[in-house]
XYZ file of C-alpha atoms in Angstrom:
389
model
C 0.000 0.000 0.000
C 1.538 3.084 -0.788
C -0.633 5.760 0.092
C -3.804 6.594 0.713
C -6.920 8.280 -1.476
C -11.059 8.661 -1.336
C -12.873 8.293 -4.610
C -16.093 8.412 -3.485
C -18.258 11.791 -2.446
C -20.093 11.878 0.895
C -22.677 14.087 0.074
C -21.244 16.795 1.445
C -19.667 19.380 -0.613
C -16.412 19.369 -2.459
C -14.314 18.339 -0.092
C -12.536 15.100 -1.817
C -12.494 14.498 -5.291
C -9.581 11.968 -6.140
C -6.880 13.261 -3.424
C -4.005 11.680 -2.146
C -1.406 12.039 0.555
C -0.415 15.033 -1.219
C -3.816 16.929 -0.399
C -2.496 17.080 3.358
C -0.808 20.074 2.325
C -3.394 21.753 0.857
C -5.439 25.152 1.853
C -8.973 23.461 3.326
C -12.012 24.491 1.663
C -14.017 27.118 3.351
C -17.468 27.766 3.553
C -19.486 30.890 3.951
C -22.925 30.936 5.489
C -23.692 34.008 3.869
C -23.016 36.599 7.211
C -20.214 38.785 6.588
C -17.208 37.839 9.374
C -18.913 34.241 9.622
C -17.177 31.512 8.080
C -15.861 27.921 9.152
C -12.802 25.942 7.603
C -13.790 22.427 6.556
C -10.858 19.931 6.343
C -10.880 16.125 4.879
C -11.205 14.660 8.074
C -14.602 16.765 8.579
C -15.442 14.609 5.714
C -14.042 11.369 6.637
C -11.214 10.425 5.077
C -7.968 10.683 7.649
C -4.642 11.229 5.673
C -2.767 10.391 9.035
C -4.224 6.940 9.823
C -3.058 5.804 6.158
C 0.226 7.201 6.065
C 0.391 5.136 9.992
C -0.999 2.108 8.404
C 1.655 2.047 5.548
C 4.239 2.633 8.383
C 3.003 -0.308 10.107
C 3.263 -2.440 6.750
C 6.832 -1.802 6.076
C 8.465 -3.998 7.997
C 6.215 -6.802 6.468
C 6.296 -5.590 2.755
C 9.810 -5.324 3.039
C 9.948 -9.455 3.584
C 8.082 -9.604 -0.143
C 11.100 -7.695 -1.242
C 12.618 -9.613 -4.725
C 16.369 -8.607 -5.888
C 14.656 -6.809 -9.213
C 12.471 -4.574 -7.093
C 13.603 -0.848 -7.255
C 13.287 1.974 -4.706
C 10.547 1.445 -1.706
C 7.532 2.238 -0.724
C 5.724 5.733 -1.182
C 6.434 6.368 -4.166
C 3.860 6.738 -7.352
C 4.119 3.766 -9.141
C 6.357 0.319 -8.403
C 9.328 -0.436 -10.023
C 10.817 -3.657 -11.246
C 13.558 -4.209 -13.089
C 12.769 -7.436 -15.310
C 16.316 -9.445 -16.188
C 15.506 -9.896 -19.759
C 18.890 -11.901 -20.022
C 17.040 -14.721 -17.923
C 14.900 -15.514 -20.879
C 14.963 -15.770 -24.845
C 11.403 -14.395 -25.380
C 9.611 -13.773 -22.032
C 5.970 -13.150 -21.472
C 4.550 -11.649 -19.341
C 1.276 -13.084 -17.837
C -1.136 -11.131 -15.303
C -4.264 -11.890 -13.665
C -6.299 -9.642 -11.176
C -8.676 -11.086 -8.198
C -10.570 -10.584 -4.740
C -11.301 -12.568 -1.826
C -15.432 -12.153 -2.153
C -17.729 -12.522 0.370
C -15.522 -14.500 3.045
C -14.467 -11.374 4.008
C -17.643 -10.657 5.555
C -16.472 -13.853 7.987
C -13.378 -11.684 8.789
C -15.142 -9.117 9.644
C -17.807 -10.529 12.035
C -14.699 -12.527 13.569
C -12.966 -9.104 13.549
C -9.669 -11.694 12.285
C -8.213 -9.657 9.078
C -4.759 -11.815 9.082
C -5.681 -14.337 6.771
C -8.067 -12.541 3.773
C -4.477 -11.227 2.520
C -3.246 -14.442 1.934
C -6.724 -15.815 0.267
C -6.161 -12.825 -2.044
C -2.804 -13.875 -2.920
C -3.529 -17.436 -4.033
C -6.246 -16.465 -5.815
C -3.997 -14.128 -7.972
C -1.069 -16.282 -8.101
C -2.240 -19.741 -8.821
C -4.119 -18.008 -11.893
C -0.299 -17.481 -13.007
C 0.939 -20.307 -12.190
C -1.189 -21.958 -14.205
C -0.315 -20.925 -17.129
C 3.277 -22.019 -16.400
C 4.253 -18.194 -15.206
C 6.489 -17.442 -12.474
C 4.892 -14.922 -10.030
C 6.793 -11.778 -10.295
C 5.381 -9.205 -8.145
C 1.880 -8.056 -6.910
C -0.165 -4.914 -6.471
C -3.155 -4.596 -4.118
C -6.161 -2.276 -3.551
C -8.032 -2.033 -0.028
C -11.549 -0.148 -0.033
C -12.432 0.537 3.377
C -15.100 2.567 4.766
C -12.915 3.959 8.053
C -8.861 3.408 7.900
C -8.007 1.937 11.253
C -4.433 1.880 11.082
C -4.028 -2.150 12.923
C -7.057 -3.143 11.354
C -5.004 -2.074 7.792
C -1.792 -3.649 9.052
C -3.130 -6.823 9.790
C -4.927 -7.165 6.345
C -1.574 -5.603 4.725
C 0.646 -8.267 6.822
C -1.790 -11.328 5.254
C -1.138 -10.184 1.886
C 2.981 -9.909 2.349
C 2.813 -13.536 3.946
C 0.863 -14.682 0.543
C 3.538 -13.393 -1.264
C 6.550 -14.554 0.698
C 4.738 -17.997 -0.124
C 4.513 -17.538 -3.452
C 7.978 -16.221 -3.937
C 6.743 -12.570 -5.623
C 7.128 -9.078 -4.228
C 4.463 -7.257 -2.529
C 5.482 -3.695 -4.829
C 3.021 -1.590 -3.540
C -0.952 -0.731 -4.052
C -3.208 1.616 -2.414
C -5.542 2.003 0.740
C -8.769 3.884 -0.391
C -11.113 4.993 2.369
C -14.958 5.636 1.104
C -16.897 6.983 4.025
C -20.689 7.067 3.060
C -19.863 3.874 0.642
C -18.687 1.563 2.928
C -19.596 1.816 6.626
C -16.583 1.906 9.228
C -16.108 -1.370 9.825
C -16.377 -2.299 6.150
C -13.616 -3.798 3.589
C -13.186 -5.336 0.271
C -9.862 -5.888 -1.120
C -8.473 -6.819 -4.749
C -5.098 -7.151 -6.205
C -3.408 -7.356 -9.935
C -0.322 -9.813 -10.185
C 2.203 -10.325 -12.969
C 4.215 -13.127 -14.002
C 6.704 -14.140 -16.816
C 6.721 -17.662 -18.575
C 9.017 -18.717 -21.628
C 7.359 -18.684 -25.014
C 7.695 -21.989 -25.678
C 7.070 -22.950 -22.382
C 3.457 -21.739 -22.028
C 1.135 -24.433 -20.882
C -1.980 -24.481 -22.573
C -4.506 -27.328 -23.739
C -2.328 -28.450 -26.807
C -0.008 -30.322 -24.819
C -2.195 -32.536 -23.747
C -2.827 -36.117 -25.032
C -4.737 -39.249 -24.406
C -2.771 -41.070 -21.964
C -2.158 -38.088 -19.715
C -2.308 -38.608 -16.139
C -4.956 -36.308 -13.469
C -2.694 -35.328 -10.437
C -5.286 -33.884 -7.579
C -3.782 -31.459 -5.069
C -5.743 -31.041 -2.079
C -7.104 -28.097 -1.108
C -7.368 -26.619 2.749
C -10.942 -26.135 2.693
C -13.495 -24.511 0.938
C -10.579 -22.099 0.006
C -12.009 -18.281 -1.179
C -15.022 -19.780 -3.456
C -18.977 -20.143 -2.818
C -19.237 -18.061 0.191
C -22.574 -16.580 -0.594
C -23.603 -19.874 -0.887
C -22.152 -21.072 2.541
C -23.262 -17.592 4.440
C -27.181 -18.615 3.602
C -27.054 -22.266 4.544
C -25.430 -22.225 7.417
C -25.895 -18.814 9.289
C -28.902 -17.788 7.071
C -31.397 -20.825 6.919
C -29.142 -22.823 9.505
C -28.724 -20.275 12.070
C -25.441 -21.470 13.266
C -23.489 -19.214 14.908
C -19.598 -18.694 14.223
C -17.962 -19.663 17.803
C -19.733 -22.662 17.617
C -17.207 -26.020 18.142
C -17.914 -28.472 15.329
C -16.971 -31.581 16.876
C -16.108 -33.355 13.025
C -13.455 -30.446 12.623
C -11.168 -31.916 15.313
C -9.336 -30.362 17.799
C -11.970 -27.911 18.791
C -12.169 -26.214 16.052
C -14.854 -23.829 15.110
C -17.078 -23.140 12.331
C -15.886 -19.686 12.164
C -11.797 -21.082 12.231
C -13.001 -23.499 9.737
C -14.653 -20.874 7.080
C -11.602 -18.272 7.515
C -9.264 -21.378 6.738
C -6.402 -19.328 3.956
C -6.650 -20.776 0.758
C -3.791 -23.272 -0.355
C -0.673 -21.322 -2.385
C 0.504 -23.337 -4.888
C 2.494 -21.642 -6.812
C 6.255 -22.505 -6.284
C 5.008 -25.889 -5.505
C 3.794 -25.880 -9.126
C 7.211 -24.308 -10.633
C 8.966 -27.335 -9.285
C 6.765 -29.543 -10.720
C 7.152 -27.704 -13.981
C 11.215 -28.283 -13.670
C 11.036 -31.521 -12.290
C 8.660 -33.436 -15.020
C 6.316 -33.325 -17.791
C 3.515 -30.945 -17.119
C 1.286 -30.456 -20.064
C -1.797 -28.312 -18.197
C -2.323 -27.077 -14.522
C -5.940 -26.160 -13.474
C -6.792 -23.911 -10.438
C -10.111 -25.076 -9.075
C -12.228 -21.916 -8.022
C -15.522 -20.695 -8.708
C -17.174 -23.773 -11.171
C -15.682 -26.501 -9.121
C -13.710 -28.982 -10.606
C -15.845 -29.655 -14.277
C -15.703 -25.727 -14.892
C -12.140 -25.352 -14.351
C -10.919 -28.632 -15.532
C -12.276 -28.337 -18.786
C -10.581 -25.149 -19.437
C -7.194 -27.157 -19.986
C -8.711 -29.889 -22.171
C -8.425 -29.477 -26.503
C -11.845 -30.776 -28.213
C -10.332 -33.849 -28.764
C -9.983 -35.946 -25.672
C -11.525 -36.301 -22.203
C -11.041 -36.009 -18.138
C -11.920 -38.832 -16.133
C -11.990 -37.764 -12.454
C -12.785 -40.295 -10.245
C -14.462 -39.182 -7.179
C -13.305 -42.253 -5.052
C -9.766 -41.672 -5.032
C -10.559 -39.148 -1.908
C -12.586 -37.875 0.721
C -13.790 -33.771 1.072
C -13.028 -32.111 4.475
C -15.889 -32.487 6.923
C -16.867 -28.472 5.692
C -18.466 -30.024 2.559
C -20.516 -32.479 3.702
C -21.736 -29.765 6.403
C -22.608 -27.187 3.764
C -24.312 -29.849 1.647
C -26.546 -31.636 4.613
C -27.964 -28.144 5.852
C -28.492 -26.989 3.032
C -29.953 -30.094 1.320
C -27.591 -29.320 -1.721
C -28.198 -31.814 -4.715
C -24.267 -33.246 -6.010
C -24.248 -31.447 -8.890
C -24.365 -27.947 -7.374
C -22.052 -28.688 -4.513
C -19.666 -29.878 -7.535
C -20.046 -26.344 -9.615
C -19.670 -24.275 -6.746
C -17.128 -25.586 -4.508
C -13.808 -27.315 -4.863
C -14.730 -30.475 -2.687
C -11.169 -30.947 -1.428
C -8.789 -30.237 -4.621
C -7.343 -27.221 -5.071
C -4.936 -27.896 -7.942
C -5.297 -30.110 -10.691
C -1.713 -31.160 -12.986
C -2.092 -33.117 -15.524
C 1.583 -35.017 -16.715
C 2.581 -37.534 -18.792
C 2.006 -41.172 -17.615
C 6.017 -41.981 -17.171
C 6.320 -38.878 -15.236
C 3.214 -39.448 -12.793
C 5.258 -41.404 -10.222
C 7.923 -38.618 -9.971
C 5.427 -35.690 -9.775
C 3.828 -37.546 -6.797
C 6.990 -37.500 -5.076
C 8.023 -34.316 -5.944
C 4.247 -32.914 -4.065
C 4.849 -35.297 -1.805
C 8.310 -34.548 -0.971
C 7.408 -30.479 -0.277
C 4.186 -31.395 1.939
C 1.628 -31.320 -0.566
C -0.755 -34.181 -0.343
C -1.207 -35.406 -3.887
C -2.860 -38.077 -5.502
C -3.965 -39.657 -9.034
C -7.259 -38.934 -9.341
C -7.860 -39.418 -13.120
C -6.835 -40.109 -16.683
C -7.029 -38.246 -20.091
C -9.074 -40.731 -22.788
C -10.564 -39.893 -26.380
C -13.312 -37.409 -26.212
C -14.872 -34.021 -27.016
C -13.046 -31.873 -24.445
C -15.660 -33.144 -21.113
C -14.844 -33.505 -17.765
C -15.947 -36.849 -16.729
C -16.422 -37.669 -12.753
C -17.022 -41.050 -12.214
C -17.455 -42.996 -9.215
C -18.150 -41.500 -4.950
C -16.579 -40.020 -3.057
C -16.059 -41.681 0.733
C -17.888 -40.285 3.522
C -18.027 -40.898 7.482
């Protein structure tokens, strides 16, 4: 975050307009009241936007942000724009991938939990494994927070998520902005966004052409229901099922609650994905979000072959089958909303599928084969059930 603006009119008068830190310094607008010798400065704060709390909220991040920091990144924070300095001798012909995302309506968890830690790093994954999947290294990332009242902490936290997502997926954190929208967003209010970009090799783009009948379906699982369906989740369970967020779901283990449960951070895969990439034969990678696994999966698959995915070669977290009985959600639905425990999806040749196991395996990723690639008409096939109890 490197400084702080309001976009958004109160209602009030001309008092904001598209300002930025630099508006601190600025003579405040004054209004008459139409007696001569009567008149009363007005000053952004009158309006609600504080200049202060996001230049202490930045301070707060730096320490964090500076953890992100890559050796191509130039200068620091504060500045006006980010700077990185791409080494084009790394690559013949580099390209440069990018992909922009939010978090959604999980952060309204966060913010009845009042727990902002984690979001960051849901925002993260959902920018990065977009990348990734196209065989792009993450490079650095740029993020936007929209809040209705800047709390400096409640900023930091948030801000310290998002650096932690990065330091996972090996890119920079190169700055972004804190936007504060009083009359938009009420004070305890949030949404947050971010834009990442990548670089892949030409030639080593993955895309559906690469793969063939024969292929091997690698699953990754997932931590949970990961940043996807919320709206969905919010109405069965604390809508219609009026469960309440501190409450101790025994099939969670250890105590957990539902509320630790639904504010799980979603899964980074992306350097666990570049060493896949060096290590075998990856022809397509498929981030399971929003669709499930048939929406995503097929996005990988040429109009000549199939996915078989077979349901019984693993078990969803205890979440799904929640969600699902309170609901009374028919399979189908749960399938093309939520990622029913796979986060990831590489498909590799078949001699390589033994060595891509252990290479998951081997950095903590639990990994399985959950499917082949067979003749077809570019379908996702699931086949079989999955095991419950």
């Amino acid at each position: 975050m490197t400084h702080v603006t309001e976009r958004s009119g109160t209602g009030s008068g001309p008092v904001g307009g598209s300002g930025s830190t630099g508006e601190a310094g600025h003579q405040p607008w004054t209004a008459g009241s139409g007696r001569v010798g009567r008149k009363r400065s007005v000053s952004y704060a009158d309006a609600g936007v504080s200049i202060h709390a996001g230049d202490r909220a930045v301070e707060l991040l730096k320490s964090k942000v500076r953890q992100t920091r890559r050796p191509e990144v130039m200068g620091d924070l504060g500045g006006f724009a980010g700077l990185f300095r791409l080494d084009t001798k790394k690559y013949r012909n580099p390209i440069l991938a990018s992909s922009t995302d939010g978090v959604g309506t999980k952060l309204v968890i966060a913010q009845q939990l009042n727990i902002h830690d984690t979001v960051g790093i849901d925002l993260v994954a959902m920018v990065v494994d977009d990348l990734v999947a196209c065989g792009a290294e993450p490079l650095f990332l740029l993020d936007y927070i929209a809040t209705g009242e800047v709390v400096p902490e409640k900023v930091a936290e948030i801000g310290a998520g998002i650096a932690d997502g990065c330091r996972y997926a090996g890119c920079a954190l190169l700055g972004g902005e804190t936007a504060e929208h009083p009359g938009v967003l009420r004070p305890d209010e949030y949404d947050i966004s971010a834009t990442g970009v990548g670089v892949v090799e030409e030639e080593d783009i993955l895309s559906p052409e690469r793969v063939e009948v024969g292929d091997v379906v690698i699953a990754m699982r997932s931590s949970g229901l990961h940043s996807n369906g919320y709206s969905l989740v919010r109405h069965v369970l604390l809508g219609a099922g009026r469960m309440r967020l501190e409450t101790v779901i025994e099939e969670f283990g250890h105590q957990r609650t539902l509320g630790e449960e639904l504010l799980t951070p979603t899964k980074i895969y992306a350097q666990d994905c570049l060493k896949l990439i060096a290590e075998t034969e990856v022809r397509a990678l498929s981030h399971i979000t929003g669709g499930g696994i048939p929406g995503n999966l097929v996005r990988v698959l040429p109009e000549n072959v199939d996915a078989v995915v077979n349901r019984a070669t693993w078990k969803p977290q205890p979440i799904f089958d929640l969600i699902q009985a309170k609901g009374r959600i028919e399979d189908p639905e749960m399938e093309s909303t939520f990622n029913m425990g796979v986060g990831m999806f590489a498909i590799v040749s078949a001699e390589d599928a033994d060595r891509a196991l252990a290479t998951l395996t081997g950095r903590g990723v639990e990994a399985w084969q959950a499917g082949e690639i067979i003749e077809g008409t570019g379908q996702v096939q699931m086949v079989g059930q999955h095991t419950r109890g």
